[in-house]
Amino acid sequence: MVKDNSCKHIAIIMDGNGRWAKKRGMPRTFGHKKGAENVVNITRAMKESGVKYLTLYAFSTENWQRSEDEVKALMDLLREYLDKEFKEIMDNNVKLVFIGERYMLSDDIREKIEYLEKTSKDNSDLTLCIALSYGSRHEIVNATKNIAKAYANREISLDDITFDLISNNLYTRDIPDPDILIRTSGEQRISNYLLWQLAYTELFFTNTLWPDFNKDELMAIIEQFNNRERRYGKN
Ligand code: FPP
C-alpha cells in the first residue's frame, strides 16, 4: 500500500506562557498576551508551510480551575483575538473551527464562535481548529453517549461500532488525525489532549516557551517529521 506521508495536520500544546512572563518579572497574564500574539505568527507560518490543519490547545476543561483572574484574562484575550484577527483570517482563506465543551463558555463567546465558524466555513487554505474548554475524556464520554443512544434506539447494531464510528462522533469528525504533536516548554505530557486522535502521531517536545516558539523551529520540526519513518505498528 502506498501511503501519503506528507504532513496534513499539526496539533500544538502551547505551554510556558506563565514561565516566560515570570522570567521577565511580569504577571502570568502578560505571558498569555505574548502567547496570543504568537498564535498569529505561527498561523501565518503554517499557511506558508502548506500544512492544511492546525489545532491549538487554547484552554482545557481543567484550566477552569485556575484563579478567577487568570480565567477572565484568558477569556478576554480570546475575545480580543477573535475580534482583531477575524479579518486576517478571512483575507487568508482560513477556516476557523472550535472543539470543546461549549456549554461551559459564556454566552457571548459561544455566540461569537458560532458566528465565526459559520462565516469562515467555505475557506479552504488552512483549517485553524481552536481547542477551547476542551478535554479529550469529555469528548470521548460524549461520543460514547451518542453511540449508546443510537444503539438503544436500534439505529445501529454492535457490529456498527468501529474505529470510524467513534472518530465520527468526536468533535474532530471533519479533521484528519494529527501527524505531528508539538508541546513547548519542556513538559512531556499529553494533558487530556486528543487522546484518541493521537494514536499514531509523531511527538515533538521542545524546551522553547510558547511565546518564543517561532517559524524556524516549526519548519525544522516539519523537516524532521519528513525524515521519520512511520510504521503504524507494522515492521
Ligand atoms: C499554557 O501556559 C498556556 C495556556 C493555559 C493557554 C494558552 C493560551 C494562549 C496562548 C493565549 C490565548 C489563545 C488564543 C487562541 C488567542 P501556562 O500558563 O501553563 O504556562 P506555565 O506552564 O509556564 O505556567
GROMACS .gro file of C-alpha atoms and ligand atoms in nm:
model
  259
    1MET     CA    1   0.000   0.000   0.000
    2VAL     CA    2   0.140   0.340  -0.093
    3LYS     CA    3   0.090   0.589   0.190
    4ASP     CA    4   0.090   0.965   0.154
    5ASN     CA    5   0.333   1.058   0.428
    6SER     CA    6   0.315   1.435   0.390
    7CYS     CA    7   0.211   1.625   0.699
    8LYS     CA    8  -0.150   1.738   0.685
    9HIS     CA    9  -0.220   1.826   1.046
   10ILE     CA   10  -0.013   1.974   1.329
   11ALA     CA   11  -0.151   1.989   1.683
   12ILE     CA   12   0.019   2.210   1.941
   13ILE     CA   13   0.011   2.233   2.321
   14MET     CA   14   0.110   2.597   2.372
   15ASP     CA   15   0.278   2.569   2.712
   16GLY     CA   16   0.507   2.802   2.906
   17ASN     CA   17   0.340   3.143   2.892
   18GLY     CA   18   0.348   3.176   3.271
   19ARG     CA   19   0.718   3.087   3.298
   20TRP     CA   20   0.802   3.319   3.007
   21ALA     CA   21   0.644   3.608   3.199
   22LYS     CA   22   0.797   3.507   3.534
   23LYS     CA   23   1.148   3.510   3.384
   24ARG     CA   24   1.083   3.875   3.298
   25GLY     CA   25   0.935   3.966   3.636
   26MET     CA   26   0.594   4.015   3.475
   27PRO     CA   27   0.247   3.876   3.566
   28ARG     CA   28   0.136   3.548   3.409
   29THR     CA   29  -0.129   3.729   3.205
   30PHE     CA   30   0.149   3.918   3.023
   31GLY     CA   31   0.281   3.580   2.910
   32HIS     CA   32  -0.064   3.484   2.781
   33LYS     CA   33  -0.082   3.813   2.588
   34LYS     CA   34   0.252   3.733   2.419
   35GLY     CA   35   0.127   3.379   2.366
   36ALA     CA   36  -0.182   3.507   2.186
   37GLU     CA   37   0.039   3.726   1.963
   38ASN     CA   38   0.240   3.418   1.878
   39VAL     CA   39  -0.076   3.235   1.770
   40VAL     CA   40  -0.095   3.491   1.488
   41ASN     CA   41   0.273   3.439   1.390
   42ILE     CA   42   0.250   3.061   1.390
   43THR     CA   43  -0.078   3.060   1.196
   44ARG     CA   44   0.089   3.271   0.926
   45ALA     CA   45   0.387   3.034   0.919
   46MET     CA   46   0.154   2.736   0.892
   47LYS     CA   47  -0.017   2.885   0.591
   48GLU     CA   48   0.322   2.923   0.423
   49SER     CA   49   0.419   2.566   0.510
   50GLY     CA   50   0.124   2.427   0.315
   51VAL     CA   51   0.012   2.205   0.605
   52LYS     CA   52  -0.369   2.212   0.592
   53TYR     CA   53  -0.478   2.175   0.956
   54LEU     CA   54  -0.354   2.338   1.276
   55THR     CA   55  -0.511   2.256   1.613
   56LEU     CA   56  -0.417   2.473   1.912
   57TYR     CA   57  -0.488   2.393   2.277
   58ALA     CA   58  -0.606   2.736   2.395
   59PHE     CA   59  -0.796   2.637   2.712
   60SER     CA   60  -0.857   2.297   2.866
   61THR     CA   61  -1.153   2.182   3.076
   62GLU     CA   62  -0.901   2.165   3.363
   63ASN     CA   63  -0.799   2.529   3.308
   64TRP     CA   64  -1.137   2.638   3.453
   65GLN     CA   65  -0.976   2.557   3.791
   66ARG     CA   66  -0.718   2.836   3.757
   67SER     CA   67  -0.775   3.158   3.953
   68GLU     CA   68  -1.078   3.362   3.858
   69ASP     CA   69  -0.850   3.647   3.748
   70GLU     CA   70  -0.645   3.425   3.517
   71VAL     CA   71  -0.954   3.263   3.361
   72LYS     CA   72  -1.101   3.608   3.299
   73ALA     CA   73  -0.775   3.732   3.147
   74LEU     CA   74  -0.761   3.430   2.912
   75MET     CA   75  -1.125   3.474   2.805
   76ASP     CA   76  -1.071   3.847   2.747
   77LEU     CA   77  -0.765   3.769   2.536
   78LEU     CA   78  -0.965   3.523   2.335
   79ARG     CA   79  -1.242   3.781   2.273
   80GLU     CA   80  -0.977   4.034   2.166
   81TYR     CA   81  -0.804   3.781   1.941
   82LEU     CA   82  -1.130   3.679   1.771
   83ASP     CA   83  -1.238   4.040   1.711
   84LYS     CA   84  -0.897   4.162   1.595
   85GLU     CA   85  -0.784   3.870   1.383
   86PHE     CA   86  -1.102   3.769   1.206
   87LYS     CA   87  -1.037   3.999   0.910
   88GLU     CA   88  -0.692   3.846   0.858
   89ILE     CA   89  -0.843   3.500   0.896
   90MET     CA   90  -1.098   3.573   0.621
   91ASP     CA   91  -0.843   3.753   0.397
   92ASN     CA   92  -0.618   3.448   0.419
   93ASN     CA   93  -0.888   3.195   0.336
   94VAL     CA   94  -0.861   3.032   0.680
   95LYS     CA   95  -1.149   2.823   0.813
   96LEU     CA   96  -1.199   2.854   1.188
   97VAL     CA   97  -1.342   2.570   1.394
   98PHE     CA   98  -1.372   2.520   1.770
   99ILE     CA   99  -1.371   2.196   1.967
  100GLY     CA  100  -1.462   2.158   2.332
  101GLU     CA  101  -1.739   2.185   2.590
  102ARG     CA  102  -1.924   2.489   2.459
  103TYR     CA  103  -2.187   2.487   2.732
  104MET     CA  104  -1.916   2.593   2.982
  105LEU     CA  105  -1.836   2.911   2.784
  106SER     CA  106  -2.007   3.244   2.841
  107ASP     CA  107  -2.296   3.322   2.605
  108ASP     CA  108  -2.112   3.600   2.421
  109ILE     CA  109  -1.812   3.378   2.342
  110ARG     CA  110  -2.035   3.089   2.235
  111GLU     CA  111  -2.229   3.318   2.002
  112LYS     CA  112  -1.908   3.468   1.866
  113ILE     CA  113  -1.750   3.134   1.783
  114GLU     CA  114  -2.070   3.008   1.619
  115TYR     CA  115  -2.077   3.320   1.401
  116LEU     CA  116  -1.707   3.289   1.310
  117GLU     CA  117  -1.742   2.922   1.221
  118LYS     CA  118  -2.041   2.993   1.001
  119THR     CA  119  -1.877   3.289   0.827
  120SER     CA  120  -1.547   3.111   0.755
  121LYS     CA  121  -1.689   2.766   0.673
  122ASP     CA  122  -1.611   2.776   0.299
  123ASN     CA  123  -1.248   2.890   0.339
  124SER     CA  124  -1.001   2.627   0.230
  125ASP     CA  125  -0.630   2.719   0.252
  126LEU     CA  126  -0.591   2.629   0.620
  127THR     CA  127  -0.826   2.499   0.891
  128LEU     CA  128  -0.745   2.655   1.226
  129CYS     CA  129  -0.903   2.447   1.498
  130ILE     CA  130  -0.904   2.602   1.844
  131ALA     CA  131  -0.948   2.364   2.137
  132LEU     CA  132  -1.139   2.576   2.387
  133SER     CA  133  -1.278   2.439   2.710
  134TYR     CA  134  -1.155   2.113   2.560
  135GLY     CA  135  -1.088   1.784   2.736
  136SER     CA  136  -1.038   1.465   2.544
  137ARG     CA  137  -1.205   1.246   2.807
  138HIS     CA  138  -1.517   1.467   2.797
  139GLU     CA  139  -1.515   1.432   2.420
  140ILE     CA  140  -1.490   1.052   2.441
  141VAL     CA  141  -1.768   1.035   2.703
  142ASN     CA  142  -1.994   1.245   2.476
  143ALA     CA  143  -1.917   1.024   2.178
  144THR     CA  144  -1.990   0.712   2.384
  145LYS     CA  145  -2.327   0.853   2.497
  146ASN     CA  146  -2.423   0.935   2.136
  147ILE     CA  147  -2.332   0.585   2.023
  148ALA     CA  148  -2.514   0.423   2.318
  149LYS     CA  149  -2.825   0.627   2.234
  150ALA     CA  150  -2.813   0.519   1.870
  151TYR     CA  151  -2.775   0.155   1.983
  152ALA     CA  152  -3.062   0.183   2.233
  153ASN     CA  153  -3.283   0.332   1.959
  154ARG     CA  154  -3.186   0.039   1.734
  155GLU     CA  155  -3.035   0.276   1.476
  156ILE     CA  156  -2.708   0.079   1.487
  157SER     CA  157  -2.602  -0.275   1.580
  158LEU     CA  158  -2.296  -0.378   1.786
  159ASP     CA  159  -2.104  -0.455   1.468
  160ASP     CA  160  -2.152  -0.097   1.351
  161ILE     CA  161  -1.930   0.021   1.638
  162THR     CA  162  -1.598   0.063   1.460
  163PHE     CA  163  -1.295   0.296   1.476
  164ASP     CA  164  -1.462   0.511   1.212
  165LEU     CA  165  -1.792   0.534   1.401
  166ILE     CA  166  -1.607   0.650   1.713
  167SER     CA  167  -1.399   0.903   1.515
  168ASN     CA  168  -1.716   1.033   1.353
  169ASN     CA  169  -1.870   1.100   1.692
  170LEU     CA  170  -1.579   1.314   1.815
  171TYR     CA  171  -1.565   1.694   1.780
  172THR     CA  172  -1.283   1.642   1.528
  173ARG     CA  173  -1.501   1.436   1.292
  174ASP     CA  174  -1.417   1.654   0.991
  175ILE     CA  175  -1.043   1.675   1.061
  176PRO     CA  176  -0.775   1.412   0.987
  177ASP     CA  177  -0.580   1.280   1.287
  178PRO     CA  178  -0.268   1.488   1.367
  179ASP     CA  179   0.059   1.382   1.202
  180ILE     CA  180   0.265   1.594   1.441
  181LEU     CA  181   0.209   1.692   1.804
  182ILE     CA  182   0.430   1.969   1.942
  183ARG     CA  183   0.443   2.059   2.312
  184THR     CA  184   0.650   2.359   2.408
  185SER     CA  185   0.819   2.442   2.742
  186GLY     CA  186   0.994   2.111   2.815
  187GLU     CA  187   0.693   1.930   2.965
  188GLN     CA  188   0.639   1.583   2.820
  189ARG     CA  189   0.271   1.509   2.879
  190ILE     CA  190  -0.043   1.485   2.668
  191SER     CA  191  -0.267   1.659   2.927
  192ASN     CA  192  -0.604   1.522   2.810
  193TYR     CA  193  -0.548   1.646   2.453
  194LEU     CA  194  -0.681   1.449   2.154
  195LEU     CA  195  -0.622   1.112   2.321
  196TRP     CA  196  -0.800   0.907   2.053
  197GLN     CA  197  -0.671   1.115   1.762
  198LEU     CA  198  -0.302   1.098   1.866
  199ALA     CA  199  -0.280   0.716   1.838
  200TYR     CA  200  -0.016   0.723   1.559
  201THR     CA  201   0.101   1.082   1.582
  202GLU     CA  202   0.472   1.168   1.590
  203LEU     CA  203   0.553   1.354   1.913
  204PHE     CA  204   0.790   1.651   1.937
  205PHE     CA  205   0.884   1.817   2.266
  206THR     CA  206   1.083   2.138   2.275
  207ASN     CA  207   1.220   2.338   2.569
  208THR     CA  208   1.123   2.664   2.397
  209LEU     CA  209   0.850   2.851   2.586
  210TRP     CA  210   0.541   2.915   2.371
  211PRO     CA  211   0.586   3.295   2.326
  212ASP     CA  212   0.936   3.224   2.184
  213PHE     CA  213   0.837   2.936   1.955
  214ASN     CA  214   0.890   3.059   1.600
  215LYS     CA  215   0.859   2.977   1.234
  216ASP     CA  216   1.218   2.843   1.207
  217GLU     CA  217   1.155   2.591   1.482
  218LEU     CA  218   0.821   2.492   1.329
  219MET     CA  219   0.984   2.434   0.989
  220ALA     CA  220   1.268   2.233   1.149
  221ILE     CA  221   1.010   2.005   1.314
  222ILE     CA  222   0.825   1.953   0.985
  223GLU     CA  223   1.162   1.868   0.825
  224GLN     CA  224   1.239   1.613   1.100
  225PHE     CA  225   0.892   1.464   1.056
  226ASN     CA  226   0.957   1.422   0.684
  227ASN     CA  227   1.266   1.215   0.773
  228ARG     CA  228   1.091   0.991   1.026
  229GLU     CA  229   0.963   0.655   0.915
  230ARG     CA  230   0.608   0.584   1.029
  231ARG     CA  231   0.525   0.218   1.056
  232TYR     CA  232   0.179   0.223   1.217
  233GLY     CA  233   0.269  -0.085   1.422
  234LYS     CA  234   0.395  -0.285   1.123
  235ASN     CA  235   0.760  -0.384   1.073
  236FPP     C1  236  -0.006   2.735   2.900
  236FPP     O1  237   0.085   2.819   2.964
  236FPP     C2  238  -0.097   2.808   2.817
  236FPP     C3  239  -0.231   2.819   2.838
  236FPP     C4  240  -0.302   2.758   2.951
  236FPP     C5  241  -0.317   2.894   2.749
  236FPP     C6  242  -0.271   2.915   2.607
  236FPP     C7  243  -0.330   3.041   2.563
  236FPP     C8  244  -0.277   3.129   2.477
  236FPP     C9  245  -0.154   3.103   2.401
  236FPP    C10  246  -0.340   3.262   2.454
  236FPP    C11  247  -0.481   3.265   2.407
  236FPP    C12  248  -0.508   3.182   2.287
  236FPP    C13  249  -0.566   3.226   2.174
  236FPP    C14  250  -0.606   3.128   2.068
  236FPP    C15  251  -0.591   3.367   2.150
  236FPP     P1  252   0.092   2.814   3.123
  236FPP     O2  253   0.011   2.925   3.176
  236FPP     O3  254   0.052   2.679   3.171
  236FPP     O4  255   0.244   2.839   3.145
  236FPP     P2  256   0.334   2.780   3.263
  236FPP     O5  257   0.328   2.630   3.249
  236FPP     O6  258   0.468   2.838   3.232
  236FPP     O7  259   0.275   2.830   3.391
   0.00000   0.00000   0.00000
